[in-house]
XYZ file of C-alpha atoms in Angstrom:
152
model
C -14.435 -6.617 -5.065
C -12.983 -8.522 -7.976
C -9.467 -8.404 -6.524
C -10.608 -9.932 -3.237
C -12.128 -12.754 -5.292
C -8.786 -13.337 -7.014
C -9.991 -11.947 -10.349
C -6.991 -9.706 -10.817
C -7.139 -9.207 -14.584
C -10.810 -8.206 -14.373
C -10.084 -5.928 -11.415
C -7.273 -4.255 -13.356
C -9.580 -3.621 -16.319
C -12.331 -2.173 -14.119
C -9.942 0.073 -12.194
C -8.305 1.334 -15.388
C -11.732 1.997 -16.897
C -12.828 3.868 -13.765
C -9.669 5.993 -13.779
C -10.064 6.773 -17.470
C -13.703 7.833 -17.055
C -12.943 9.973 -14.006
C -10.052 11.662 -15.824
C -12.177 12.226 -18.931
C -15.036 13.914 -17.074
C -12.778 15.723 -14.624
C -14.163 13.928 -11.571
C -11.027 13.469 -9.523
C -12.679 12.499 -6.239
C -11.720 8.906 -5.499
C -9.220 8.686 -8.317
C -6.235 8.422 -5.975
C -7.951 5.487 -4.256
C -8.373 3.780 -7.631
C -4.642 4.208 -8.317
C -3.789 2.693 -4.899
C -5.917 -0.397 -5.575
C -4.596 -0.636 -9.132
C -1.077 -0.766 -7.676
C -2.231 -3.529 -5.334
C -3.654 -5.531 -8.239
C -0.489 -4.978 -10.281
C 1.555 -6.544 -7.465
C -0.539 -9.677 -7.766
C -0.081 -9.609 -11.548
C 3.695 -9.134 -11.097
C 3.690 -5.868 -13.053
C 6.096 -4.100 -10.756
C 6.970 -1.136 -12.988
C 3.251 -0.352 -13.129
C 3.021 -0.643 -9.329
C 5.497 2.200 -8.926
C 3.751 4.367 -11.540
C 0.311 3.869 -9.965
C 1.592 4.501 -6.455
C 3.474 7.632 -7.481
C 0.382 8.903 -9.297
C -1.774 8.248 -6.219
C 0.717 10.083 -3.992
C 0.769 13.063 -6.344
C -3.042 13.278 -6.225
C -3.344 13.057 -2.440
C -3.270 16.662 -1.339
C -4.714 16.104 2.099
C -5.178 13.112 4.322
C -8.091 14.351 6.388
C -9.587 10.951 7.177
C -8.095 7.808 8.644
C -8.924 5.994 5.397
C -7.043 8.572 3.300
C -4.090 8.315 5.663
C -3.972 4.555 5.144
C -4.250 4.856 1.383
C -1.256 7.182 1.511
C 0.666 4.679 3.679
C -0.183 1.785 1.381
C 1.495 3.560 -1.508
C 4.828 3.173 0.281
C 4.165 -0.502 0.968
C 3.338 -1.061 -2.700
C 6.431 0.841 -3.805
C 8.613 -1.162 -1.394
C 7.292 -4.483 -2.729
C 7.870 -3.369 -6.314
C 11.378 -2.126 -5.529
C 12.155 -5.417 -3.811
C 10.962 -7.422 -6.816
C 12.852 -5.131 -9.196
C 16.017 -5.624 -7.074
C 16.286 -2.015 -5.917
C 17.112 -3.334 -2.480
C 18.361 -0.182 -0.797
C 15.330 1.763 -2.000
C 13.030 -1.062 -0.889
C 14.527 -0.988 2.584
C 13.940 2.774 2.807
C 10.357 2.422 1.557
C 9.568 -0.328 4.070
C 10.944 1.901 6.850
C 8.795 4.778 5.662
C 5.709 2.546 5.601
C 6.433 1.321 9.135
C 6.998 4.877 10.421
C 3.819 6.202 8.807
C 1.857 3.235 10.132
C 3.162 3.752 13.637
C 1.767 7.264 13.733
C -1.610 6.252 12.340
C -4.959 6.588 14.085
C -5.616 2.948 13.275
C -3.510 2.039 16.295
C -6.829 2.192 18.144
C -7.681 -1.083 16.444
C -7.032 -4.104 18.701
C -5.064 -5.942 16.022
C -2.803 -2.947 15.518
C -2.319 -2.672 19.275
C -1.122 -6.280 19.277
C 1.437 -5.430 16.591
C 2.537 -2.427 18.595
C 3.005 -4.624 21.677
C 5.079 -7.048 19.561
C 7.394 -4.154 18.581
C 6.481 -4.530 14.913
C 6.774 -0.759 14.525
C 10.310 -0.681 15.899
C 13.430 -1.361 13.871
C 17.132 -0.774 14.099
C 19.842 0.016 11.580
C 20.834 -3.655 11.797
C 17.422 -4.970 10.698
C 17.642 -6.778 7.401
C 15.495 -6.095 4.388
C 13.782 -9.426 5.063
C 12.892 -8.376 8.624
C 11.516 -5.034 7.450
C 9.513 -6.789 4.755
C 8.035 -9.231 7.294
C 7.104 -6.435 9.686
C 5.528 -4.439 6.878
C 3.591 -7.450 5.679
C 2.101 -7.960 9.158
C 0.999 -4.335 9.230
C -0.398 -4.575 5.699
C -2.404 -7.688 6.565
C -4.076 -5.932 9.506
C -4.745 -2.789 7.483
C -6.194 -4.786 4.592
C -8.600 -6.548 6.976
C -9.625 -3.224 8.510
C -10.371 -1.749 5.084
C -12.903 -4.404 4.125
């Protein structure tokens, strides 16, 4: 995809165009996925207010998470929100969102993946009340990296 090639502005335009067309014709299948990836692109473009809006829109459209892929798209919304909150200096909210992402990831079917099993063995999915925002961010980033590779 364009985003994987580092063409973030072009990716943003294509995703926005896709969302607009789907909304116009009433074809809502796949639209939540487009919002998730638009949030991801907006992180790279440092448009953090837009990240939250896209992620919240994606969450509102996800009625069921019947597949592993849909489950991970749902999880990624909380990672995106946490990153945006961190960058917008909503630190307490960011900490809560990172915890939610970690908890949702821990219960995911993707734990069958060998890379995820390694993270599980490293206690990446465990945290305490004393963990700092930085620690939660680092743990979440490790999970995100594995998930992103799995979604290729």
